[in-house]
Structures are given as C-alpha cells and as structure tokens.
JSON list of C-alpha atoms in Angstrom, two decimals:
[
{"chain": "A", "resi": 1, "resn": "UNK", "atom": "CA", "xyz": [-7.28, -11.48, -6.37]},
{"chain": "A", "resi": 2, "resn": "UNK", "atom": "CA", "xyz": [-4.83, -8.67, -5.90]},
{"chain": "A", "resi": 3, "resn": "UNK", "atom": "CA", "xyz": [-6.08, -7.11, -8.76]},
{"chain": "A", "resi": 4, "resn": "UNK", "atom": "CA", "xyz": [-9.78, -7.14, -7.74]},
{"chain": "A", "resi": 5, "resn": "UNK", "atom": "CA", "xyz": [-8.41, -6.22, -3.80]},
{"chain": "A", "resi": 6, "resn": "UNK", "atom": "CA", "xyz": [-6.95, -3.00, -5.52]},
{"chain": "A", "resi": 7, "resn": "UNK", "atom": "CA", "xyz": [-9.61, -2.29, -7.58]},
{"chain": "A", "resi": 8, "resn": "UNK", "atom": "CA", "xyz": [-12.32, -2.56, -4.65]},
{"chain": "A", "resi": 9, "resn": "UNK", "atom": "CA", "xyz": [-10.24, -0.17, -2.82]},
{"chain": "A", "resi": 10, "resn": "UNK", "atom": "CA", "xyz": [-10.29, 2.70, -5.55]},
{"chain": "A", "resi": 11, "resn": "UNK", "atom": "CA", "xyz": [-13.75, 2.33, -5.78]},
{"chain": "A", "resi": 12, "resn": "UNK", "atom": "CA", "xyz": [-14.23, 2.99, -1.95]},
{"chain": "A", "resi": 13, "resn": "UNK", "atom": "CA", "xyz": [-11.65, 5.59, -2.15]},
{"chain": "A", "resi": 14, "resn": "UNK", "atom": "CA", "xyz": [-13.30, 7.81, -5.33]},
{"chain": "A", "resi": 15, "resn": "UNK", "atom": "CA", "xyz": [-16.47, 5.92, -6.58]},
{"chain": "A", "resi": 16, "resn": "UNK", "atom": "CA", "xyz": [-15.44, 4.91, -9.52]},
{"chain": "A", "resi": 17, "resn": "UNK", "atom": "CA", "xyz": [-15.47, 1.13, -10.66]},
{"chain": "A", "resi": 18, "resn": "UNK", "atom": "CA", "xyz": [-12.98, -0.42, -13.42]},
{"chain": "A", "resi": 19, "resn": "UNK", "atom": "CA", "xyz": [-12.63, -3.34, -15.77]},
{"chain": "A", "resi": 20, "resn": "UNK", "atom": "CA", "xyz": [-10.18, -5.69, -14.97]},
{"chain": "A", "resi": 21, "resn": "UNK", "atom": "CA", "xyz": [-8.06, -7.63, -17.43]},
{"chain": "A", "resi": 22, "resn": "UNK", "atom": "CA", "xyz": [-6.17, -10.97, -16.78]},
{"chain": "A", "resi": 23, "resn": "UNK", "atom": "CA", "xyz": [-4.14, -13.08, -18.85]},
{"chain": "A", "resi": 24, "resn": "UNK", "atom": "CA", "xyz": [-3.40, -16.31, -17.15]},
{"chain": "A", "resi": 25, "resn": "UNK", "atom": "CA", "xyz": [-0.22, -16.61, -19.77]},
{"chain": "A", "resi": 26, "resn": "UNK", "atom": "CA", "xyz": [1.05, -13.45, -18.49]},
{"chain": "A", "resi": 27, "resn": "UNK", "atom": "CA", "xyz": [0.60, -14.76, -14.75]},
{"chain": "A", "resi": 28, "resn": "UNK", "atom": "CA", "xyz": [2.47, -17.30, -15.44]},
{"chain": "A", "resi": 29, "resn": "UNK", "atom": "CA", "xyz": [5.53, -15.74, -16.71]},
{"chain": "A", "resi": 30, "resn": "UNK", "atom": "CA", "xyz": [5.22, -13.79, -13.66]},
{"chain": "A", "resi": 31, "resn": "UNK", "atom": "CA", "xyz": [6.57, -17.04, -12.38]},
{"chain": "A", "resi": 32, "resn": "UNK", "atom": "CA", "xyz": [9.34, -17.16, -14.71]},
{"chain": "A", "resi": 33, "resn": "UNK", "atom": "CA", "xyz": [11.66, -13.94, -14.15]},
{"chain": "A", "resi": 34, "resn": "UNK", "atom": "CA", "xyz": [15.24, -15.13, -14.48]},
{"chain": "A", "resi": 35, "resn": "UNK", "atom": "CA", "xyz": [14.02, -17.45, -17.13]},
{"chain": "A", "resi": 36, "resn": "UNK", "atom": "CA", "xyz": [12.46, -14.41, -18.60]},
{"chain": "A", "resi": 37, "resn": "UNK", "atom": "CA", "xyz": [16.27, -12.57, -18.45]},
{"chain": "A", "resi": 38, "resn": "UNK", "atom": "CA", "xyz": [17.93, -15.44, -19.77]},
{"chain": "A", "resi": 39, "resn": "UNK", "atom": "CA", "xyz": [15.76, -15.52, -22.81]},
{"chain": "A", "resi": 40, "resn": "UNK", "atom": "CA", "xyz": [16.80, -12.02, -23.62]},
{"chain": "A", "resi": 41, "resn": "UNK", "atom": "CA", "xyz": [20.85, -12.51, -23.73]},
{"chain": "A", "resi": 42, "resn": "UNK", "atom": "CA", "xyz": [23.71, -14.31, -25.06]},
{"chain": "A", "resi": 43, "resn": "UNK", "atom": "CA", "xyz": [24.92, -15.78, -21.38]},
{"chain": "A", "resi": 44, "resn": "UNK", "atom": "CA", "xyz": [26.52, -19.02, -20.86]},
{"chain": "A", "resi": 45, "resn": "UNK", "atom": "CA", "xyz": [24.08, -21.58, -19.57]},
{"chain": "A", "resi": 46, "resn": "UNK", "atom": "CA", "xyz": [24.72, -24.33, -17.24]},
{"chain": "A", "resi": 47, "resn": "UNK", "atom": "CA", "xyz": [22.50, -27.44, -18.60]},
{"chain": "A", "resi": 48, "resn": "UNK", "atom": "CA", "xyz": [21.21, -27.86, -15.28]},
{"chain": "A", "resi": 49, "resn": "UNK", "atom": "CA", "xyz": [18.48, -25.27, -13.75]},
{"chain": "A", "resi": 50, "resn": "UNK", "atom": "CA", "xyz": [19.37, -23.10, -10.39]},
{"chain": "A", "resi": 51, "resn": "UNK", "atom": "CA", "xyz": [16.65, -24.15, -8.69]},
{"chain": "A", "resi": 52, "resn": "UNK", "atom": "CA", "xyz": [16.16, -27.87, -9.92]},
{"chain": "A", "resi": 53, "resn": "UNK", "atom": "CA", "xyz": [16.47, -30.55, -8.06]},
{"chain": "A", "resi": 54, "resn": "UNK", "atom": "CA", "xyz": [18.96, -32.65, -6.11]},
{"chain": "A", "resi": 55, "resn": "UNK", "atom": "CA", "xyz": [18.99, -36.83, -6.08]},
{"chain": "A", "resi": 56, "resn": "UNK", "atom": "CA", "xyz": [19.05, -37.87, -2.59]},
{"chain": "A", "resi": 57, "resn": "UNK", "atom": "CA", "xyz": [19.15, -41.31, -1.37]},
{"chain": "A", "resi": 58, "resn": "UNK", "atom": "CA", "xyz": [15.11, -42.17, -1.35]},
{"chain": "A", "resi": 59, "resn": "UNK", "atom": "CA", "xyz": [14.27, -39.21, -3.17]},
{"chain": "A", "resi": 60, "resn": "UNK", "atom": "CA", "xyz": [15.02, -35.43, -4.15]},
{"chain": "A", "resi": 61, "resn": "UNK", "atom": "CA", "xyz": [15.34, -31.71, -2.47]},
{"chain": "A", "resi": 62, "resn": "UNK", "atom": "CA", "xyz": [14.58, -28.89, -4.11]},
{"chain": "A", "resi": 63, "resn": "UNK", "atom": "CA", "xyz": [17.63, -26.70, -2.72]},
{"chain": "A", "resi": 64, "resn": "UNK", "atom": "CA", "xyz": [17.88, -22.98, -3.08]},
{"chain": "A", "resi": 65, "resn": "UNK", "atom": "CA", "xyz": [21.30, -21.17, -3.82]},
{"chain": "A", "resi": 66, "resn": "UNK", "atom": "CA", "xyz": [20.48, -17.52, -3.49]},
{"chain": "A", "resi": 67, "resn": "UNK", "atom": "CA", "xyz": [23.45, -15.84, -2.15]},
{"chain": "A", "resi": 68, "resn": "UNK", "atom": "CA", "xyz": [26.87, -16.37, -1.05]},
{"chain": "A", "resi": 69, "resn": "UNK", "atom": "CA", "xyz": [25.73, -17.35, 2.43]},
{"chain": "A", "resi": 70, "resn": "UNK", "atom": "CA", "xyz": [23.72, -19.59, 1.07]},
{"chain": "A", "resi": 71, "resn": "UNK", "atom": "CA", "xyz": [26.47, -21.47, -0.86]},
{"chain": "A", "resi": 72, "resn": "UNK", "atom": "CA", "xyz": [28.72, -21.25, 1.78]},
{"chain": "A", "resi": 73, "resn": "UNK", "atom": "CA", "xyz": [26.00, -23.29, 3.81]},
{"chain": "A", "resi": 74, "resn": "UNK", "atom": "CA", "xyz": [25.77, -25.75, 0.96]},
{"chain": "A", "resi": 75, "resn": "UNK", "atom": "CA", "xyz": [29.88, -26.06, 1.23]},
{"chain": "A", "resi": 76, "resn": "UNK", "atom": "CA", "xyz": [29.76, -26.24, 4.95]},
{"chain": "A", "resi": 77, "resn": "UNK", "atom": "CA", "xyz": [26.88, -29.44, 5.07]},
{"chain": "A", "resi": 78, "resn": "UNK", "atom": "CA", "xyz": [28.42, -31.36, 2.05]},
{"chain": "A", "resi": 79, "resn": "UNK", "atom": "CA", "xyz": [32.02, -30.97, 4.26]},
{"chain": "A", "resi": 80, "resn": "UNK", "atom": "CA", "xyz": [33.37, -29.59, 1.11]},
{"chain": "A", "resi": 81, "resn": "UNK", "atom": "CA", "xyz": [35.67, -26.18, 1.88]},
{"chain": "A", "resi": 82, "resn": "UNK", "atom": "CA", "xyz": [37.35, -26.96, -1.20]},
{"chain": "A", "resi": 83, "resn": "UNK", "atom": "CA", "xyz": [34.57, -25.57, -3.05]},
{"chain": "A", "resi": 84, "resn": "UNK", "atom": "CA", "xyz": [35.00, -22.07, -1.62]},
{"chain": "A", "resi": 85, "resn": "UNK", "atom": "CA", "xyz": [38.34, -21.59, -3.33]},
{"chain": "A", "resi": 86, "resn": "UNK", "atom": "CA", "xyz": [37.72, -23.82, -6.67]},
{"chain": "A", "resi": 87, "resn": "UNK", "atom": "CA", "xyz": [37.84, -21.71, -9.73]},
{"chain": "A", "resi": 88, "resn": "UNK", "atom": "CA", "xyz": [34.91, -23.27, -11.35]},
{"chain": "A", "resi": 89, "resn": "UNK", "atom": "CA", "xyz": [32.82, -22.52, -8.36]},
{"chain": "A", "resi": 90, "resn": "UNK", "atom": "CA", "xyz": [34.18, -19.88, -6.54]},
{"chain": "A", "resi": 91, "resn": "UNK", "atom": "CA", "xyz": [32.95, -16.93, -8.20]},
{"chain": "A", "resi": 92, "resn": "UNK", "atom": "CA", "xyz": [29.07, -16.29, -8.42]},
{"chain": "A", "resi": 93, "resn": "UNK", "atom": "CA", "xyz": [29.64, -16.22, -12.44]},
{"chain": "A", "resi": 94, "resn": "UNK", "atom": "CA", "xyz": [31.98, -19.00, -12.71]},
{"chain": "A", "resi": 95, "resn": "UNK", "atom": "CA", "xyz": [29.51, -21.06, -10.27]},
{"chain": "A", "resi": 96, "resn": "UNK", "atom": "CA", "xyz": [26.82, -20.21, -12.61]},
{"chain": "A", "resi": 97, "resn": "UNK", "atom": "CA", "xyz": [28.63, -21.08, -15.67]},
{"chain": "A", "resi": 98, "resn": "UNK", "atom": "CA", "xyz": [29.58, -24.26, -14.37]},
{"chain": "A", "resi": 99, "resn": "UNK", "atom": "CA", "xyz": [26.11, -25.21, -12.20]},
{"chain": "A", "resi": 100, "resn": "UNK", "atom": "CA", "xyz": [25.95, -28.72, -14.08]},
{"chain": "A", "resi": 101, "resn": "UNK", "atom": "CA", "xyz": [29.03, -29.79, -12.04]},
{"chain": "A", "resi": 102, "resn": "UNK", "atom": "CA", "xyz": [28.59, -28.25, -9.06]},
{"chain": "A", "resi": 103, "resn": "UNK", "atom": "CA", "xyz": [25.52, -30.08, -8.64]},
{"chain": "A", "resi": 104, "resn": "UNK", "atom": "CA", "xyz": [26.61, -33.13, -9.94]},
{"chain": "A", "resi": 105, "resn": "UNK", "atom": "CA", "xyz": [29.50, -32.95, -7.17]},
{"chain": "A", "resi": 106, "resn": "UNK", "atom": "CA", "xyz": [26.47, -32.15, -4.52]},
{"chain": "A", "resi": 107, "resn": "UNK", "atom": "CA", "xyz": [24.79, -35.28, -5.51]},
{"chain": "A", "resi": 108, "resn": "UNK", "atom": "CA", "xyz": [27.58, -37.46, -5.15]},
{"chain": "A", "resi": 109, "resn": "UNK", "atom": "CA", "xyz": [27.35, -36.17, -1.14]},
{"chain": "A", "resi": 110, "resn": "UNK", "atom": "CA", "xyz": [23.82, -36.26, -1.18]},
{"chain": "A", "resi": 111, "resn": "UNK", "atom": "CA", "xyz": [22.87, -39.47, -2.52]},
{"chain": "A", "resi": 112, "resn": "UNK", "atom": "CA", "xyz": [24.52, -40.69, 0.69]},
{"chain": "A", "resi": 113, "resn": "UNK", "atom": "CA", "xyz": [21.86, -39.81, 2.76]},
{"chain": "A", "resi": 114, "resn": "UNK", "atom": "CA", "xyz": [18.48, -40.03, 2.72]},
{"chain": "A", "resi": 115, "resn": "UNK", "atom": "CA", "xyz": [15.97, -36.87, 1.79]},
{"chain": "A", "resi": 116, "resn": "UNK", "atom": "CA", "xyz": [15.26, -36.27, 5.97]},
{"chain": "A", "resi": 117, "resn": "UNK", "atom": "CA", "xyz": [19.01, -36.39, 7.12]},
{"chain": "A", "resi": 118, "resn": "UNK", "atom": "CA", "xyz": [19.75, -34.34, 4.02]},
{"chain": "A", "resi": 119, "resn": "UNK", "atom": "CA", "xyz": [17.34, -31.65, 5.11]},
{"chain": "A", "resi": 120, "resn": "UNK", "atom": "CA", "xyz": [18.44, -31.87, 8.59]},
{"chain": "A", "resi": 121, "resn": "UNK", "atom": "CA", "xyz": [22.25, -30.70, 7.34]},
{"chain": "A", "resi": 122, "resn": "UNK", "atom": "CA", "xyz": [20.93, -28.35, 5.20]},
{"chain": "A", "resi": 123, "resn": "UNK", "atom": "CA", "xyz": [18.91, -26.87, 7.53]},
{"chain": "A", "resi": 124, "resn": "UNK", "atom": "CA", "xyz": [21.65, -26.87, 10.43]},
{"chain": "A", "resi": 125, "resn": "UNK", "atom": "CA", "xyz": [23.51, -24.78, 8.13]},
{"chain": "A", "resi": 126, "resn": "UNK", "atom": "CA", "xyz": [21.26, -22.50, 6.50]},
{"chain": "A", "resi": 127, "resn": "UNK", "atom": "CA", "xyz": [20.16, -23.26, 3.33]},
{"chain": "A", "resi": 128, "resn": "UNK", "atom": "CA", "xyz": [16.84, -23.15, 1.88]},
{"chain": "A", "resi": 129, "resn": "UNK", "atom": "CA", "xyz": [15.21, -26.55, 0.57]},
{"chain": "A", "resi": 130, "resn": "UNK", "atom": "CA", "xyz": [12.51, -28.59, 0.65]},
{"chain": "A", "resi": 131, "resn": "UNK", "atom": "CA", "xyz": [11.81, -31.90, -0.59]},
{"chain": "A", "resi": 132, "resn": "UNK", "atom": "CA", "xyz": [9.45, -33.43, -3.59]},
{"chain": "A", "resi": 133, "resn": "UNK", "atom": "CA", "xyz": [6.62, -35.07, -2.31]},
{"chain": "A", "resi": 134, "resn": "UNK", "atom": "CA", "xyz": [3.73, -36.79, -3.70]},
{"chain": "A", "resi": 135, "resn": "UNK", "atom": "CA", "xyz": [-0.04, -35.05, -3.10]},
{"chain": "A", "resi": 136, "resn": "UNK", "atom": "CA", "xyz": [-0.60, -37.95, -1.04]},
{"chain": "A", "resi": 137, "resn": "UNK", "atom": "CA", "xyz": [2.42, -37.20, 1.14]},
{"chain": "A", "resi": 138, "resn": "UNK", "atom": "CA", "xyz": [1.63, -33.64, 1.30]},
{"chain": "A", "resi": 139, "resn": "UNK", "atom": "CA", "xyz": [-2.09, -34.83, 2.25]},
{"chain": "A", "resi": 140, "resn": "UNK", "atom": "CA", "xyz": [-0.65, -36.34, 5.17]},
{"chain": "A", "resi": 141, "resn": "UNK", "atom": "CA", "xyz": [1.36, -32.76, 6.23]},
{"chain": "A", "resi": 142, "resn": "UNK", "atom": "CA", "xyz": [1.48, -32.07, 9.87]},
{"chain": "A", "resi": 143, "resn": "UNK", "atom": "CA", "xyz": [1.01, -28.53, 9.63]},
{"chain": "A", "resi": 144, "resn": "UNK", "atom": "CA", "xyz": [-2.42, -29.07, 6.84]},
{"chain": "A", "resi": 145, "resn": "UNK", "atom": "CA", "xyz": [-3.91, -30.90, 9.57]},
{"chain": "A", "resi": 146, "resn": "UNK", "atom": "CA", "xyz": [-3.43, -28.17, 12.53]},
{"chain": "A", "resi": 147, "resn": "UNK", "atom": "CA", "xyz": [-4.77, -25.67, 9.91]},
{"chain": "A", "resi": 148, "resn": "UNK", "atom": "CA", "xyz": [-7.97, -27.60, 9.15]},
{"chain": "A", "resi": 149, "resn": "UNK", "atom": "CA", "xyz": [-7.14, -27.28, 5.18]},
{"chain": "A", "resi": 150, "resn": "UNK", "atom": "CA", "xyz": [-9.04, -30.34, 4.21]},
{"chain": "A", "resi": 151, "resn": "UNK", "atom": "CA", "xyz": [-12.85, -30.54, 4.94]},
{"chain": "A", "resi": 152, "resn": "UNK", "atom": "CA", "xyz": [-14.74, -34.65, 4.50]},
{"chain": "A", "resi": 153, "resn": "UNK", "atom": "CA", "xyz": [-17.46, -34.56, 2.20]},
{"chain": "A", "resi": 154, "resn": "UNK", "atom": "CA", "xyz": [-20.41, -36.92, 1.46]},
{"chain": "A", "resi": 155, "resn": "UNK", "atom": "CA", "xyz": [-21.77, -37.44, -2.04]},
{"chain": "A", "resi": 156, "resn": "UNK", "atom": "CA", "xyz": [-23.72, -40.62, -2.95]},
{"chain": "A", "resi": 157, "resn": "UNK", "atom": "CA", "xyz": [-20.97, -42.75, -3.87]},
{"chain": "A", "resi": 158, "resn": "UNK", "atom": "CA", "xyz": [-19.41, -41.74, -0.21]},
{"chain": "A", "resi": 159, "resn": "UNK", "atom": "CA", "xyz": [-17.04, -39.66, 1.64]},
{"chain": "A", "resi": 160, "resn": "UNK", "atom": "CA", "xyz": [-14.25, -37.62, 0.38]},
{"chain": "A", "resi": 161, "resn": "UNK", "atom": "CA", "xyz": [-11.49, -34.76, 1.20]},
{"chain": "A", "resi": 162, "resn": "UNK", "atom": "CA", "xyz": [-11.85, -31.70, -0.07]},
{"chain": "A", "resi": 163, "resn": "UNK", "atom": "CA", "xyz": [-9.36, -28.44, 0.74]},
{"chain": "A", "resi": 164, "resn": "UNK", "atom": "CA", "xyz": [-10.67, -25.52, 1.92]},
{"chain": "A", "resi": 165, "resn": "UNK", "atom": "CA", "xyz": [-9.76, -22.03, 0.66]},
{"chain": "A", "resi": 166, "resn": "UNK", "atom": "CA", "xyz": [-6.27, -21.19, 1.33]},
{"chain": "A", "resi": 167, "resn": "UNK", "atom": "CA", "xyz": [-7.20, -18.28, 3.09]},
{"chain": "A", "resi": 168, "resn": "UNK", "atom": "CA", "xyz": [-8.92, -17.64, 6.94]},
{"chain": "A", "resi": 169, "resn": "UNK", "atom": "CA", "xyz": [-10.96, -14.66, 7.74]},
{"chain": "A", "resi": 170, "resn": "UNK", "atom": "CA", "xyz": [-12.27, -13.64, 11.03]},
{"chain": "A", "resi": 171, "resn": "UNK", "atom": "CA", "xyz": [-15.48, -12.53, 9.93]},
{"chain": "A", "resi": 172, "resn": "UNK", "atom": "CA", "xyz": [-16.33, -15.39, 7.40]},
{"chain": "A", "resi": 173, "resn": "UNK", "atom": "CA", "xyz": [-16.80, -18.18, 7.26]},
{"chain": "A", "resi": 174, "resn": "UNK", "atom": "CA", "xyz": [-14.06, -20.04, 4.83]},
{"chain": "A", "resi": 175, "resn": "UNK", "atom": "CA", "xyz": [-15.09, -23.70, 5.08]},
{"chain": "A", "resi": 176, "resn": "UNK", "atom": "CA", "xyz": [-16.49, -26.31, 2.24]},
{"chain": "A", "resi": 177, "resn": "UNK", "atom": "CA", "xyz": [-19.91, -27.62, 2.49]},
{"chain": "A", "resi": 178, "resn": "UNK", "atom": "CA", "xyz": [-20.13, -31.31, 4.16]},
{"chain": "A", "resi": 179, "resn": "UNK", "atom": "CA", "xyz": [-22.49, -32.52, 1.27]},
{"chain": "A", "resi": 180, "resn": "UNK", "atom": "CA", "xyz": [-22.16, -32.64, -2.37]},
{"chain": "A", "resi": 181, "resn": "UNK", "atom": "CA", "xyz": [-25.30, -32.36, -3.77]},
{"chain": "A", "resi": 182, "resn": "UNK", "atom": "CA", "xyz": [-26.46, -34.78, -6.33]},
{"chain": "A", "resi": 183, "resn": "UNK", "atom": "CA", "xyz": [-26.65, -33.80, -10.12]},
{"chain": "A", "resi": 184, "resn": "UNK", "atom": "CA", "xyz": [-29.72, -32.28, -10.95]},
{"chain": "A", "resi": 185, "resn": "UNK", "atom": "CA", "xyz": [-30.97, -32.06, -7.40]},
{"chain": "A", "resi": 186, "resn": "UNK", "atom": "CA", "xyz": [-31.65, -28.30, -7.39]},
{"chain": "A", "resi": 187, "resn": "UNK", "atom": "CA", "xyz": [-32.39, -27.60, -10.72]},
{"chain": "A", "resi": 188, "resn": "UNK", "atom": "CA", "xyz": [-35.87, -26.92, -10.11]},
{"chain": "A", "resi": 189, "resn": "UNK", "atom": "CA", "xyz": [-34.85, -24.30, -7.28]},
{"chain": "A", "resi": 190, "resn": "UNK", "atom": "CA", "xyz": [-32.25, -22.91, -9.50]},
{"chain": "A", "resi": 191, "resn": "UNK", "atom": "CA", "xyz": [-34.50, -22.47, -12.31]},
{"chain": "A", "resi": 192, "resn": "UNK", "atom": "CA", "xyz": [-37.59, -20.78, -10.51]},
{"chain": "A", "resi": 193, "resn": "UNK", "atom": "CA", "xyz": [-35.36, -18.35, -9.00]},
{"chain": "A", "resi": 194, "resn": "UNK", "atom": "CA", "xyz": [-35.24, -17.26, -12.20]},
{"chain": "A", "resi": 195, "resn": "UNK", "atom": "CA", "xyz": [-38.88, -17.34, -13.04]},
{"chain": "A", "resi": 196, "resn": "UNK", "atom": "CA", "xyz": [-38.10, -20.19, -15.29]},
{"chain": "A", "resi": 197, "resn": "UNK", "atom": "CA", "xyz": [-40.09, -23.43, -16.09]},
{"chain": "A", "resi": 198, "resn": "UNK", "atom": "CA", "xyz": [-38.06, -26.98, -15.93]},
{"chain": "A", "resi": 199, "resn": "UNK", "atom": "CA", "xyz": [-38.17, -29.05, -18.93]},
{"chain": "A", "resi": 200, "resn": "UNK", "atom": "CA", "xyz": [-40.55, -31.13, -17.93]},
{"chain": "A", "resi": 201, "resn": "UNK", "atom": "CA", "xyz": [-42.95, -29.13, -17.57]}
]
C-alpha cells in the first residue's frame, strides 16, 4: 500500500508510471529486525524471547521492555527494587543475557494476579503491555464497536460479521456490502460485460 501510495505520487509529480515488486517473505522479515541482528552474530541468547509473553493468573501479557524506564517500571509494579542493583539484571547486557530468569522471577509476581489487575500495575507505572486474547474476545473490543469495524451480512444460510477495511476516508465510502451474493448469481452479468456467452447457451 505504501509502495503503490509512493508510486501514485511520482506519477502525479513527473508522468511517469513504474512496476512494483513485492515479496511477501521479505515483508515479513520486515517484522523480524532484532531477530534479523541476532541471526548475524555470536551473542549470548537468553532462551526466552524479549517480547514473549508473561503467565498471569487467568491468562498472559505481552509486556514490552524497551528502555531503562521501562524496566524500572517493571521493578517498581512487581515491588521488586532489588532488581535495580542485581548483577544479573542490572545492566541492559547482563539483563539480556540473563532474560530467562528475569522473567521467570516476573512470573512468580505475576501469576498472583489476574491479567486485568496485572495491566492495571503495569500501566500505573509505565510499561507497555497488552494481553492475549482470543478473536472472539477481541470481537467483543470496546473500542471495534465505537469504530464501526465489523459490518452484519446476509447470505442464504444467514447473517454474519464481517470487518470493514481498517482504514476511514472522508470522501469514500469504506464499508462492506450487507449481502453476499449467492454463487453463480451474476455470472451472466459478469460474462456479458465482456461480450461473452454463458455456458448454457
């Protein structure tokens, strides 16, 4: 889409059109960038991920360490100052080197609580998360419904949500269609626009 928005603006800036080129495997590494580092050098590895996941109670947060402030905020909710000065944790290296306990030490605090009161601590003190929900949890999101993201359509065998683009524009419209149509139902349509016979005839 970026791609195509870029390319669009060229043309209306010189004329010229271009051919564009996507690899969906190299979008998806684009996704990947300190996994992408890591690959390339000899570094000592926690066996746990940065960003992974943290048990909580009734579920799991996905909690983001990003910068000092940000651990200090995780030290500060789990009441655990003592962190700040350990020399496994202390230092952004060390901490890195030794993720797999610092996150198993986080768990034993945060499978205490459940996912919401974990949140709310986390939040109170700054640091990114966000739990793990099921699509059927997100479905029921407080914030999809005050954006209108899901539209109902009808289709013979009934009624049905379907999400609408991601995007809103002021001068388009950016909603599904209320009705699926049925298989087959405009293929006569479809095919005389083209100056084609059906089959059947």
């Amino acid at each position: 889409f970026g791609a195509i928005s870029a390319a669009l603006h060229q043309r209306h800036a010189t004329g010229k059109g271009q051919h564009i080129d996507v690899s969906m495997m190299e979008s998806m590494l684009t996704l990947t960038l300190s996994e992408l580092q890591l690959a390339q050098f000899e570094v000592k590895r926690s066996d746990r991920p940065l960003f992974g996941p943290v048990a909580t109670a009734d579920g799991y947060l996905n909690v983001s360490i990003a910068s000092e402030r940000t651990y200090q905020g995780l030290c500060a909710a789990a009441g655990r100052p003592d962190w700040l000065t350990d020399p496994r944790f202390a230092e952004y290296l060390d901490r890195r080197s030794n993720w797999g306990q610092l996150m198993d030490e986080v768990e034993a605090w945060s499978t205490q609580l459940s996912t919401v009161d974990c949140q709310a601590v986390l939040d109170r003190n700054g640091v990114p998360c966000s739990p793990y929900r099921t699509v059927a949890e997100v479905m029921q999101d407080a914030q999809l419904a005050h954006r209108q993201s899901f539209a109902e359509v009808q289709d013979a065998g009934g009624s049905f949500k379907v999400l609408n683009p991601p995007f809103r524009m002021t001068g388009s419209a950016t909603r599904a269609g209320s009705r699926a149509p049925a298989l087959g139902e405009h293929t006569e349509a479809v095919l005389a626009e083209f100056g084609l016979a059906s089959a059947a005839e």
